[in-house]
Coordinates of C-alpha atoms in Angstrom, one line a residue:
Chain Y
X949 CA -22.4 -17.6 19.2
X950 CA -18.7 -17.7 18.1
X951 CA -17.5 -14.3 15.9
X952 CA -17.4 -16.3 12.7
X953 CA -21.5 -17.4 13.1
X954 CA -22.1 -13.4 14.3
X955 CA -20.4 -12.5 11.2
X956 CA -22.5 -15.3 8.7
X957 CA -25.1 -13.2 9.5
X958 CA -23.7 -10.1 8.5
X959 CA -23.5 -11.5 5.2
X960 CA -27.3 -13.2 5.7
X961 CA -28.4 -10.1 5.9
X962 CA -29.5 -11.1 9.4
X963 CA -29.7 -9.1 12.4
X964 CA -26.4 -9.9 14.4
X965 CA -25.4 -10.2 18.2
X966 CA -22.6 -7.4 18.1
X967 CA -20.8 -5.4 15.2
X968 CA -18.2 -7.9 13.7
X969 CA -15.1 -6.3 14.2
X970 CA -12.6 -7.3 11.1
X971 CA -9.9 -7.4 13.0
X972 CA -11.2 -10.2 14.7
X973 CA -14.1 -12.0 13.3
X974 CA -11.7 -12.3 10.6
X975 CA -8.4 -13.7 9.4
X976 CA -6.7 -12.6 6.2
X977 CA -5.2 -15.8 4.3
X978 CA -1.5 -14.4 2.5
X979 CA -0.3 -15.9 -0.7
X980 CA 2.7 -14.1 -1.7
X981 CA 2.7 -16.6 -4.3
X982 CA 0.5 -14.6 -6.4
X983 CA 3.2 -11.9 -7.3
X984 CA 0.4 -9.1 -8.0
X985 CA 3.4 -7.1 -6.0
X986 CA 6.2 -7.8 -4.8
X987 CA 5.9 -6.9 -0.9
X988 CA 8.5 -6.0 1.5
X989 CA 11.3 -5.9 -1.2
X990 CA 12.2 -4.6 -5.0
X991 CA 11.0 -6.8 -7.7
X992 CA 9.3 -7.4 -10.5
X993 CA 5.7 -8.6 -10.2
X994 CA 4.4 -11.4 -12.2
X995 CA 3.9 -8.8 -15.3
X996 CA 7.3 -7.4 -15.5
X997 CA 6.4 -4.0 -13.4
X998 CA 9.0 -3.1 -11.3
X999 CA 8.6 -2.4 -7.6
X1000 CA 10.5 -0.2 -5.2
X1001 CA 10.1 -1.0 -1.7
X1002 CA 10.2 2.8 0.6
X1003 CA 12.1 1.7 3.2
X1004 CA 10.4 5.4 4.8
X1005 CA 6.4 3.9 4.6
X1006 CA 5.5 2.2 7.9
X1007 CA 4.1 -0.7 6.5
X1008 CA 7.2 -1.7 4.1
X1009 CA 4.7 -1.1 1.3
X1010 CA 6.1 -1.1 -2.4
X1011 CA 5.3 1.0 -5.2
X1012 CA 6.0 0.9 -8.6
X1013 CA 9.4 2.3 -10.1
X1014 CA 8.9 6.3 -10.4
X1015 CA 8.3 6.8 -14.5
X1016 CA 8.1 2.7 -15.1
X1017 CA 5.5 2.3 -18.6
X1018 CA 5.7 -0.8 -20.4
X1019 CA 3.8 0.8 -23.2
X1020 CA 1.8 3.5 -24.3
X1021 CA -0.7 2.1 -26.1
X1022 CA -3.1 -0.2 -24.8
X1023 CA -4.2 -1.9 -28.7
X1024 CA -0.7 -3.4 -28.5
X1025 CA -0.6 -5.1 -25.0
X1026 CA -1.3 -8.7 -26.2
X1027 CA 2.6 -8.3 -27.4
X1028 CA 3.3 -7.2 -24.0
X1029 CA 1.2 -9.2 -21.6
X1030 CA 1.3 -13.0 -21.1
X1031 CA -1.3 -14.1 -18.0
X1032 CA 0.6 -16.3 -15.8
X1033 CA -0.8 -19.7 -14.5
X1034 CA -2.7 -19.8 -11.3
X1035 CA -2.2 -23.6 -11.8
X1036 CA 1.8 -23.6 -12.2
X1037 CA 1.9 -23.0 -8.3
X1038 CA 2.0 -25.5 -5.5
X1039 CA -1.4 -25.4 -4.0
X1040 CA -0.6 -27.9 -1.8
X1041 CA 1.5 -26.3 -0.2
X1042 CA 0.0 -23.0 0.2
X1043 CA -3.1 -24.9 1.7
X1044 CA -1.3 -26.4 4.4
X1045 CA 0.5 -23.3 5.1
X1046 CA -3.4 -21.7 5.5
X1047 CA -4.3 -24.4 7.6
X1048 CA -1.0 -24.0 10.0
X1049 CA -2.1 -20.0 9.6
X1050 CA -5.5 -20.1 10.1
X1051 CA -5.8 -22.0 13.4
X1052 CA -8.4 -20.3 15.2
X1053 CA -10.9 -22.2 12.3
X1054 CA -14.0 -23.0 14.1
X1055 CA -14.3 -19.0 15.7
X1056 CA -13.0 -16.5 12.4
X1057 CA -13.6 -16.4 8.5
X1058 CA -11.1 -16.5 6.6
X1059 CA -10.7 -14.3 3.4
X1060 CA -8.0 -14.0 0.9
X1061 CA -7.3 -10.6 -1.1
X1062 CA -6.6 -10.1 -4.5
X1063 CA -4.3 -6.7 -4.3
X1064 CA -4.5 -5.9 -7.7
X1065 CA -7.8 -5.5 -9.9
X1066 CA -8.0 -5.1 -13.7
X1067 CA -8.1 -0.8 -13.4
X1068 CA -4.8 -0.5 -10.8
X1069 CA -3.0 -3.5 -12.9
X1070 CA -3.2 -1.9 -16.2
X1071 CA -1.9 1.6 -14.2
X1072 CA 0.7 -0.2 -12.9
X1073 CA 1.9 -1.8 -16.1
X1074 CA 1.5 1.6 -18.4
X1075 CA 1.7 4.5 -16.1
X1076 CA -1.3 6.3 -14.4
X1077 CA -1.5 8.7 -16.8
X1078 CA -0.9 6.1 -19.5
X1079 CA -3.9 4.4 -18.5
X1080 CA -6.4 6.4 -17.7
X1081 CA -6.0 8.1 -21.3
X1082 CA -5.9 4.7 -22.3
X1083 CA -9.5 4.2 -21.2
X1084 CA -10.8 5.8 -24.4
X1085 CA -9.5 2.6 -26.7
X1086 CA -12.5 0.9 -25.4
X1087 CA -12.7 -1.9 -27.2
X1088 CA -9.0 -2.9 -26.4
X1089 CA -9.1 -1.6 -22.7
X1090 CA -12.0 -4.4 -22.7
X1091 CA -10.6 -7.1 -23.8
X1092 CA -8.0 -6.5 -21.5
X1093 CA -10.2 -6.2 -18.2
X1094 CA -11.9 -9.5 -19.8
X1095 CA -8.6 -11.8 -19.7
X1096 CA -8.0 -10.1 -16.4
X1097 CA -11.1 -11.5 -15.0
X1098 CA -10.6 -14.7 -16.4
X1099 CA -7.2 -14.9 -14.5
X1100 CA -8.3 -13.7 -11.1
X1101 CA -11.4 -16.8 -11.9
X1102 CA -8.8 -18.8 -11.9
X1103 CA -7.4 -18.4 -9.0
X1104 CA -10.9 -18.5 -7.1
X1105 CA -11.5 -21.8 -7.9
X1106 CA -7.7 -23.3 -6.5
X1107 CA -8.4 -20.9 -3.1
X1108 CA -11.6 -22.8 -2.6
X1109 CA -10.1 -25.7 -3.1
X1110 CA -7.3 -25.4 -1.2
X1111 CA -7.7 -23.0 1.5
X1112 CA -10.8 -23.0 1.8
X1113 CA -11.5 -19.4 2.2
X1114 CA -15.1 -18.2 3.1
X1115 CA -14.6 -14.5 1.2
X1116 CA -12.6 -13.1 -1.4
X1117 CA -11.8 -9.3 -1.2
X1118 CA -11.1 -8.1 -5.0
X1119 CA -9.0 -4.9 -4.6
X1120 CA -9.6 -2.4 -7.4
X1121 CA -10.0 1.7 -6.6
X1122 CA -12.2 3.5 -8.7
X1123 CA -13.0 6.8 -7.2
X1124 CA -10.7 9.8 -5.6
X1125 CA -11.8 12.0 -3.4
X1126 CA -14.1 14.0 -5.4
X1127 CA -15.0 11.6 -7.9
X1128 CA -14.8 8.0 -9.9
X1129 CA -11.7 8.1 -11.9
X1130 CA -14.3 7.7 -15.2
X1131 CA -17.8 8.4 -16.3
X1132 CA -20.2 6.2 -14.5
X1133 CA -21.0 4.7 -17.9
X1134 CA -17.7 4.5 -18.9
X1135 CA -17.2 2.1 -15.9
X1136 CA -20.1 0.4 -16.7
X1137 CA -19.1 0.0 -20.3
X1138 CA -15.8 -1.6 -19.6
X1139 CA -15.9 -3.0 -15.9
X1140 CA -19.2 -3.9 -14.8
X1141 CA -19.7 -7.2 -17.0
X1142 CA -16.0 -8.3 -15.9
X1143 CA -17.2 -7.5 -12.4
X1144 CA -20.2 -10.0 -12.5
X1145 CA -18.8 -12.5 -13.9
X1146 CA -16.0 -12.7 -10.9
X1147 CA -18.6 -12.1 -8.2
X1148 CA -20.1 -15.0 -9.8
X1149 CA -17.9 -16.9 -10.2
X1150 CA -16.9 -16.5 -6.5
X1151 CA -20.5 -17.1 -5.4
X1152 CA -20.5 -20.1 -6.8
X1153 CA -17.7 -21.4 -5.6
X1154 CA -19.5 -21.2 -2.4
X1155 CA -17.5 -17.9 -1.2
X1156 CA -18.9 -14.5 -0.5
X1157 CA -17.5 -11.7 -2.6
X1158 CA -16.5 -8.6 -1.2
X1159 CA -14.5 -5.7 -3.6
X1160 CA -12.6 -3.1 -1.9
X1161 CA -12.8 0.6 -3.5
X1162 CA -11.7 3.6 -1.7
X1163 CA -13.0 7.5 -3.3
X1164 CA -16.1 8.6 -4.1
X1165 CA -17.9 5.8 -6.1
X1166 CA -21.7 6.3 -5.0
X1167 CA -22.8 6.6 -8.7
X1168 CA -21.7 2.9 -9.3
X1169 CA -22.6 1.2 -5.7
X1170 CA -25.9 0.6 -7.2
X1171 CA -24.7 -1.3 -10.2
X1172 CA -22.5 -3.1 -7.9
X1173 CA -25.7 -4.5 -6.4
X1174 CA -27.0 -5.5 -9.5
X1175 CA -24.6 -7.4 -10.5
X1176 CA -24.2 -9.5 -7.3
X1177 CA -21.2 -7.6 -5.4
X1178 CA -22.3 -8.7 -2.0
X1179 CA -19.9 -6.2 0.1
X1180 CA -18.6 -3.1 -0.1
X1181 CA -15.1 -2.7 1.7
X1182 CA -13.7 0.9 2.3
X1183 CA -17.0 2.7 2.5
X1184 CA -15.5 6.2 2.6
X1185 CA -17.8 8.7 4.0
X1186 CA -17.0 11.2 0.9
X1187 CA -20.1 9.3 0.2
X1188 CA -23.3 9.7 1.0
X1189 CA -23.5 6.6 3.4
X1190 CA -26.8 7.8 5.3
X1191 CA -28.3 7.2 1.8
X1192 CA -26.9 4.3 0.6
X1193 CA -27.2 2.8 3.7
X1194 CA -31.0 3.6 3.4
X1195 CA -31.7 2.6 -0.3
X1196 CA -29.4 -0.7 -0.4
X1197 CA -28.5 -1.4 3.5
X1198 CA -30.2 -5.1 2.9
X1199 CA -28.8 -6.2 0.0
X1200 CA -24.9 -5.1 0.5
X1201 CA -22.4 -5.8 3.2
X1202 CA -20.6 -2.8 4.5
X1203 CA -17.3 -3.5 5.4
X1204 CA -14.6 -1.2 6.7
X1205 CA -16.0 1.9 7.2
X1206 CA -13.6 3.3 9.6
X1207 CA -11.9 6.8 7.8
X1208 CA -8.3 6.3 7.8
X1209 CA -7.8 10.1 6.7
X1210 CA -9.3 10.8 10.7
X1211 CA -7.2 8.0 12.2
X1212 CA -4.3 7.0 10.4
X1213 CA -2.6 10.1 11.5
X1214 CA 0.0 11.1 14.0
X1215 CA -2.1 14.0 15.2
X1216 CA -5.4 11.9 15.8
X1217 CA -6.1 11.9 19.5
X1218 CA -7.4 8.5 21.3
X1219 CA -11.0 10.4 21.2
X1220 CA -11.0 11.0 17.4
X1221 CA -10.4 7.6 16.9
X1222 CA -13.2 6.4 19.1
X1223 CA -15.3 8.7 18.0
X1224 CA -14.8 8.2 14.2
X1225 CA -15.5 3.9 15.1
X1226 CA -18.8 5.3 16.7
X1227 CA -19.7 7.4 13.7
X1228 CA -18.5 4.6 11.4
X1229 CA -21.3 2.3 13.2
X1230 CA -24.1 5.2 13.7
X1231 CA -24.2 5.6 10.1
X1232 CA -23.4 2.0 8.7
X1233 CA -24.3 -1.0 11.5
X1234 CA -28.0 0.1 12.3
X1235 CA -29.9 -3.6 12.4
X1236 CA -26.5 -4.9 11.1
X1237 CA -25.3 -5.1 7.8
X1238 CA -21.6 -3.6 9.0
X1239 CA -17.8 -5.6 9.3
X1240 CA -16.0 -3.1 11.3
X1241 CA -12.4 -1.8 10.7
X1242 CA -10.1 0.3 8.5
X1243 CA -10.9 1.2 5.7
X1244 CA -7.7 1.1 4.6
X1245 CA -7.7 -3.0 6.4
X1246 CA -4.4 -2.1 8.3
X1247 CA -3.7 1.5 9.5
X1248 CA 0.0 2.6 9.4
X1249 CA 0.3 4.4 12.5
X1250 CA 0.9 2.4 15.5
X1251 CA -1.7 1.3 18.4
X1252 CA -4.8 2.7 15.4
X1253 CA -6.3 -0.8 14.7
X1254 CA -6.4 -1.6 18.3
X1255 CA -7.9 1.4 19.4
X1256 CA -10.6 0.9 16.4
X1257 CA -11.7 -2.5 17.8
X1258 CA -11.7 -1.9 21.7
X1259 CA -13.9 1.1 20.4
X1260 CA -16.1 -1.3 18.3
X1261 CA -16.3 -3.8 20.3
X1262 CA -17.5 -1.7 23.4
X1263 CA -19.8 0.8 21.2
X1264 CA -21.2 -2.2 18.5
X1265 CA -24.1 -3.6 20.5
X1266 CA -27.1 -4.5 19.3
Chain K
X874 CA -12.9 33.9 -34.7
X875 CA -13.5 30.4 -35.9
X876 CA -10.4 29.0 -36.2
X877 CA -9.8 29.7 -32.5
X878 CA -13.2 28.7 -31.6
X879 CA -12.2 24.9 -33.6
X880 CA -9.0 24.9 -31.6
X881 CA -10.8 25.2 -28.1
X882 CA -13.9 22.9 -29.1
X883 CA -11.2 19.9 -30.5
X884 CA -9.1 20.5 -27.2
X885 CA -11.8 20.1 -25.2
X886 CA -12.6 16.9 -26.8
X887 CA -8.8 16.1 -26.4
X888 CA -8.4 15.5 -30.3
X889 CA -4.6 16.5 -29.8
X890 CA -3.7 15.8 -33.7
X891 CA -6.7 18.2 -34.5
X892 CA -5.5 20.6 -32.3
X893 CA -1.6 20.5 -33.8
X894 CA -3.2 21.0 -37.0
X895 CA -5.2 23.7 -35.9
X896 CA -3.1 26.0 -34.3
X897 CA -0.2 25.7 -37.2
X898 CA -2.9 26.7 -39.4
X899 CA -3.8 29.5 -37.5
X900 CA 0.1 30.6 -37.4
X901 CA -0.2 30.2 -41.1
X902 CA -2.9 32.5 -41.4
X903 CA -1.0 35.5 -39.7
X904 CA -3.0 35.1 -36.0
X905 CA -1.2 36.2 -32.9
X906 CA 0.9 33.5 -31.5
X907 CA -0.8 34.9 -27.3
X908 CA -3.9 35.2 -29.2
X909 CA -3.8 31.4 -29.9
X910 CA -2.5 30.4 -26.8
X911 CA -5.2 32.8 -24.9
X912 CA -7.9 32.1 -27.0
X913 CA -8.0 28.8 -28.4
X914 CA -6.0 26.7 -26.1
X915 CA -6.2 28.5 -22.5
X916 CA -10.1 29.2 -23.3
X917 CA -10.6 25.5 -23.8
X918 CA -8.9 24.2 -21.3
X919 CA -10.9 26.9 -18.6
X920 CA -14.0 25.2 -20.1
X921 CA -12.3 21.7 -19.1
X922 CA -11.2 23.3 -15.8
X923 CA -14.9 24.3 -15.0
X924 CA -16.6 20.9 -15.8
X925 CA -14.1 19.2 -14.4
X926 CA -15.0 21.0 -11.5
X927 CA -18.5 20.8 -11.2
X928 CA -17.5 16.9 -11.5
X929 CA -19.0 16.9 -15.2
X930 CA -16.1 15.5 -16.8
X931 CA -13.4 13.0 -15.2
X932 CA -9.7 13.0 -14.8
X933 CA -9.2 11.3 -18.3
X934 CA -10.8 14.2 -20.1
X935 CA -9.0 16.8 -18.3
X936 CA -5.2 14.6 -19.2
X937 CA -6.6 13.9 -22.9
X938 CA -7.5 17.4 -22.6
X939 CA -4.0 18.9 -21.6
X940 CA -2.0 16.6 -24.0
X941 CA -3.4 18.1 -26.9
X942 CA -3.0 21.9 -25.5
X943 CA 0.3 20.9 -24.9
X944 CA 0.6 19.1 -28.4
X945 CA -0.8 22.7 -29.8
X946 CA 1.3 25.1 -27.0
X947 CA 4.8 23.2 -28.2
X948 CA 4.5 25.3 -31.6
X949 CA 3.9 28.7 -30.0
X950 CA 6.4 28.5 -27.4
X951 CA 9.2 29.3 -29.8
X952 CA 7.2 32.2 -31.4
X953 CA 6.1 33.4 -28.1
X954 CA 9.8 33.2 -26.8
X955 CA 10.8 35.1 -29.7
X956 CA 8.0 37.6 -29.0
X957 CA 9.9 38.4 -25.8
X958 CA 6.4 37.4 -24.3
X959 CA 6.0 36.8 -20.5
X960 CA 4.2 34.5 -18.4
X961 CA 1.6 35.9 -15.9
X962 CA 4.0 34.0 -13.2
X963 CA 6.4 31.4 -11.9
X964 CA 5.3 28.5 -9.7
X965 CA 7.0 25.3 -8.6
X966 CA 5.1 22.4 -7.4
X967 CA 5.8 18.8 -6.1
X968 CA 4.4 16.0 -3.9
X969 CA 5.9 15.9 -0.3
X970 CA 8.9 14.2 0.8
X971 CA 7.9 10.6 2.2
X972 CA 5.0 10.6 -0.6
X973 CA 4.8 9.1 -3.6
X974 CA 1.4 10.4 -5.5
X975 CA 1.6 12.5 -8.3
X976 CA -1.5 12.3 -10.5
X977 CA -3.4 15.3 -8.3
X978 CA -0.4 17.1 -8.2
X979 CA 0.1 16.7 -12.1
X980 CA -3.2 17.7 -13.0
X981 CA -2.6 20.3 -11.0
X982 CA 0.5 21.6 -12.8
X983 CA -1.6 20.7 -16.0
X984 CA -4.2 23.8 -14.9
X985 CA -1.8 26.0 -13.9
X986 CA -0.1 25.7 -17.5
X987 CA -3.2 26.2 -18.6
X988 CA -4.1 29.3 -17.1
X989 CA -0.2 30.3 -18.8
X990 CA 1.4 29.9 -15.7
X991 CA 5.3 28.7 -15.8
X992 CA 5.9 25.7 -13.6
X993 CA 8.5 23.9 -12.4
X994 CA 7.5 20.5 -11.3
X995 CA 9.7 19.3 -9.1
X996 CA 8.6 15.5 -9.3
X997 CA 7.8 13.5 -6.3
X998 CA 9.2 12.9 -2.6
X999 CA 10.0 16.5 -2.3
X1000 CA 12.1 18.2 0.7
X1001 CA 10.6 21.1 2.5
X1002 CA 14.2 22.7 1.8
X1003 CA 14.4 22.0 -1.9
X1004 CA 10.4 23.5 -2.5
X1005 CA 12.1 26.6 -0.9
X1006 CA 15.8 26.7 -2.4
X1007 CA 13.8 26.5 -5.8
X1008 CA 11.4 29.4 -5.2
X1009 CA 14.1 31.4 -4.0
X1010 CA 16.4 30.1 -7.4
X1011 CA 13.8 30.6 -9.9
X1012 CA 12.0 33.3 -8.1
X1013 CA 9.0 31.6 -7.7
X1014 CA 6.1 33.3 -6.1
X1015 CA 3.9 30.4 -5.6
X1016 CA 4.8 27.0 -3.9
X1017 CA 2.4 24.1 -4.3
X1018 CA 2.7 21.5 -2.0
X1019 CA 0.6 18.1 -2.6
X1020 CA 0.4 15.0 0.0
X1021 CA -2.2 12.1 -0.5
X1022 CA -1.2 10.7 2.9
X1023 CA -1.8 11.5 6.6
X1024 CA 1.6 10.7 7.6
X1025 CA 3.4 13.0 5.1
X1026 CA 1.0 15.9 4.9
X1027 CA 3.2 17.0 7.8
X1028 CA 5.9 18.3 5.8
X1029 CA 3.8 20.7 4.8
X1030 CA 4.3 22.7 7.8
X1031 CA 8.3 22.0 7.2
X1032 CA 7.3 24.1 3.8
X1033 CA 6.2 27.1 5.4
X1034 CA 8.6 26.9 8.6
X1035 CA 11.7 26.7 6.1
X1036 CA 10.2 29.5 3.8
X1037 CA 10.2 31.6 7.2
X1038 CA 13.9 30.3 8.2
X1039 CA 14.8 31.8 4.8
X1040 CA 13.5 34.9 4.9
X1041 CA 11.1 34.5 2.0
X1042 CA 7.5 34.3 3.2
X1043 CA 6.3 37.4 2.2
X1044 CA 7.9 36.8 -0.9
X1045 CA 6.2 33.7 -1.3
X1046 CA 2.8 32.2 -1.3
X1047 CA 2.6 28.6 -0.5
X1048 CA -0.9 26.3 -1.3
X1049 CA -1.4 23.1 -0.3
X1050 CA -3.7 20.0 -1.7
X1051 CA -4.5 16.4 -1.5
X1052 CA -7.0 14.0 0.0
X1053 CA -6.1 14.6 3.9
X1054 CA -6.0 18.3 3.4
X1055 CA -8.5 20.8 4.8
X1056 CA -8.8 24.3 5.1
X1057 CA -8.4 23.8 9.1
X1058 CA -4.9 22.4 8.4
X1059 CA -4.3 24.9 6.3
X1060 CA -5.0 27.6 9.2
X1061 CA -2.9 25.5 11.7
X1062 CA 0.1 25.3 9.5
X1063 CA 0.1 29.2 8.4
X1064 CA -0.3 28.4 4.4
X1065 CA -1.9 31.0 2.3
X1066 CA -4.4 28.5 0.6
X1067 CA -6.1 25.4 0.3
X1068 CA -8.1 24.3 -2.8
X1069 CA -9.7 20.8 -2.6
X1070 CA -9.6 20.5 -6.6
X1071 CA -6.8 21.5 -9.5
X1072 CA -9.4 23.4 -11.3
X1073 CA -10.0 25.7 -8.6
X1074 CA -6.1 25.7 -7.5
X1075 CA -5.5 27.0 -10.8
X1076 CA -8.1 30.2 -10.0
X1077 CA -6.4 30.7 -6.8
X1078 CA -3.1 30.6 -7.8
X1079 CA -4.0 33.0 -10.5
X1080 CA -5.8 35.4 -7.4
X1081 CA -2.9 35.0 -5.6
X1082 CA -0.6 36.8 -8.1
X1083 CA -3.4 39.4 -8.9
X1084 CA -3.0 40.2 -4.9

């Protein structure tokens, strides 16, 4: 059984071989053409936020420019905010860039990520502070989330046609540490429609739909469920994971899993990385239903992801 | 008193033109400009600060929250200046040098002004020597320190080492904060206190200066 079959039935819901490791039953598809940030150097992104890159952060990461708000008030950002065109860029070309980058076809899946979702995009644009306040103009914050959605549709339709990608990951974190960053029916009152209608979207294109949310956003994993979210990625265990794991273990992927804030440090020994990947898969793989890694994807400090899937790979046998 | 009960309730809501209205009204009427502040504003926000700590209410309530008490403090501060009034102390807080977050650390700041604490936010990406040169400039007797990141929460420890080098740790108490934190770090690296929330950072702070 190659890694890419073991995995199918992680998302089957099928009991697989060995834990799939991310790191390798995968293989993350780039497409800096979609300018949700510029990466690796200042710019402006496709919506006219301005990025710095930190020339200090280990993974050349950009962030947006300190005190950068387009606006203050979200009932005005139709004059503000014109959706670029997934279509305007050469698919062509990114496709046979993914099949030059994607070699190894036949034995991983391939995934692409969309880095921004509606909740971090409309924090970039306006300010964190900006936007969060600006969650109580409902209606407008709606409306917003909605034409978001319908962009990031879009573009799931010309990666399926073009690279052919077996899973989207839609990036958009909605809990800190302690909590979501809104009411759980706020969330559901703005988000969760938007939500299904890209998970379906993705579905049936034919690709699984994973969304990435770090913090604490138990209250919600339920709805996520409901509405067809087929994976979880981050999985951080401020949550109760023994529970969830329990009451929706067969109907959601777990991916991830591994607590960056235990191994993404300089100070974490080569045994509290091991021994986070075993607790990671104690508490999340039983029968299956776990993809393995960071869940952060890539950690910052060097030698981290290796370490997490030698440790997987020896301690995730079924 | 009413009035100041309808200046807490509409803060708590975060009605911030309510608020404005409210409290000039109440300066109309002849009320205390500290009595305000105290009892109005700073009772509302503790109400905020507890729910928002028993995770009842989410970050947007507590910013809508301290927008209008600031909306409502920006007319007593003049009369309160003029009053020769005092704050109950001086902290300065940032987010560590390498790190970029800043909405923990400014709802931090946003509880500690609401408790009538004066603070001096020194921003983001903050050296270990400038948390100290400012404590020791604006006599400062709390630092707060905030990292969201396990590679920068390391400069912490800078904090309180260059507090030491300058001969001013046992004028100064230093608290740290932020996703990575714990109170085991906060042990290893000699600070005076951890709080995992900004409600409850505000409490301690405000313990810390009682001694």
């Amino acid at each position: 059984m190659t890694e890419r079959e073991n995995m199918q039935l992680v998302w089957d819901h099928k009991r697989p071989g060995w834990v799939p490791m991310m790191t390798k039953a995968s293989q993350m598809l780039i497409t800096p053409e979609i300018n949700d940030r510029p990466l690796f150097a200042d710019g402006n992104d496709w919506f006219g936020v301005p990025w710095e890159l930190d020339p200090d952060n280990p993974q050349f990461m950009t962030h947006v420019k300190p005190g950068f708000s387009m606006f203050d008030d979200i009932t005005e950002w139709k004059d503000y905010i014109t959706f670029p065109k997934m279509s305007s860029l050469n698919w062509e070309m990114i496709g046979g860039r993914t099949k030059a980058m994607w070699a190894d076809k036949e034995n991983t899946m391939g995934y692409v990520v969309c880095n921004m979702g509606a909740f971090e995009k409309i924090n970039a644009i306006m300010g964190f502070e900006n936007g969060l306040c600006a969650l109580y103009d409902t209606e407008d914050y709606i409306d917003f989330v909605n034409a978001y959605a319908d962009y990031r549709i879009e573009e799931m339709y010309y990666v399926k046609k073009y690279m052919d990608a077996d899973f989207m990951m839609m990036h958009d974190d909605w809990g800190n540490q302690n909590n979501l960053f809104l009411s759980p029916d706020l969330w559901r009152e703005i988000f969760k429609e938007p939500e299904r209608r890209m998970a379906e979207a993705c579905r049936n294109l034919g690709m699984h739909y994973m969304h990435h949310s770090c913090g604490y956003i138990e209250p919600i994993v339920g709805d996520l469920v409901e509405i067809g979210v087929e994976s979880w990625h981050s999985v951080s265990p401020v949550n109760d994971l023994a529970k969830i794991k329990a009451e929706y273990g067969d109907k959601l992927v777990f991916a991830g899993g591994v607590d960056p804030q235990v191994t993404d440090r300089l100070d974490a020994s080569e045994e509290d990385i091991r021994k986070e990947v075993r607790r990671c898969i104690d508490v999340l793989g039983k029968d299956g239903g776990l993809l393995c890694g960071s869940a952060v994807m890539f950690s910052t400090v060097q030698g981290v992801d290796a370490l997490i899937e030698d440790e997987g790979t020896k301690y995730g046998k079924y | 008193m009413e009035l100041l009960d309808q200046i807490s309730e509409n803060l708590q809501k975060g009605k911030a033109k309510a608020v404005k209205e409210l409290v000039r009204q109440a300066i109309d009427e002849g009320i205390p400009a500290d009595t305000i502040l105290n009892e109005g504003l700073i009772s509302g926000m503790d109400v905020i600060g507890a729910k928002f700590k028993a995770n009842e209410i989410f970050v947007p309530e507590v910013l809508i929250a301290a927008r209008a008490m600031n909306m409502g403090a920006a007319l007593l501060k003049p009369i309160l200046a003029e009053d020769g009034a005092k704050t109950t102390g001086k902290v300065c807080i940032g987010t560590v040098k390498g790190d970029l977050h800043d909405i923990g650390k400014n709802l931090v700041r946003m509880m500690l002004e609401s408790k009538g604490l004066e603070v001096i936010d020194l921003g983001v990406d903050v050296t270990a020597e400038r948390f100290v040169e400012t404590a020791q400039k604006e006599g400062c007797q709390i630092i707060c320190c905030s990292a969201l990141l396990t590679t920068t929460m390391g400069v912490m420890a800078d904090v309180v080492k260059a507090a030491k080098d300058a001969g001013i740790r046992d004028q100064v108490k230093i608290m740290i904060g932020g996703a990575p934190v714990t109170q085991a770090y906060c042990q290893q690296i000699g600070a005076d206190a951890y709080t995992p929330d900004a409600a409850t950072a505000a409490e301690v702070a405000v313990a810390l200066l009682k001694g």
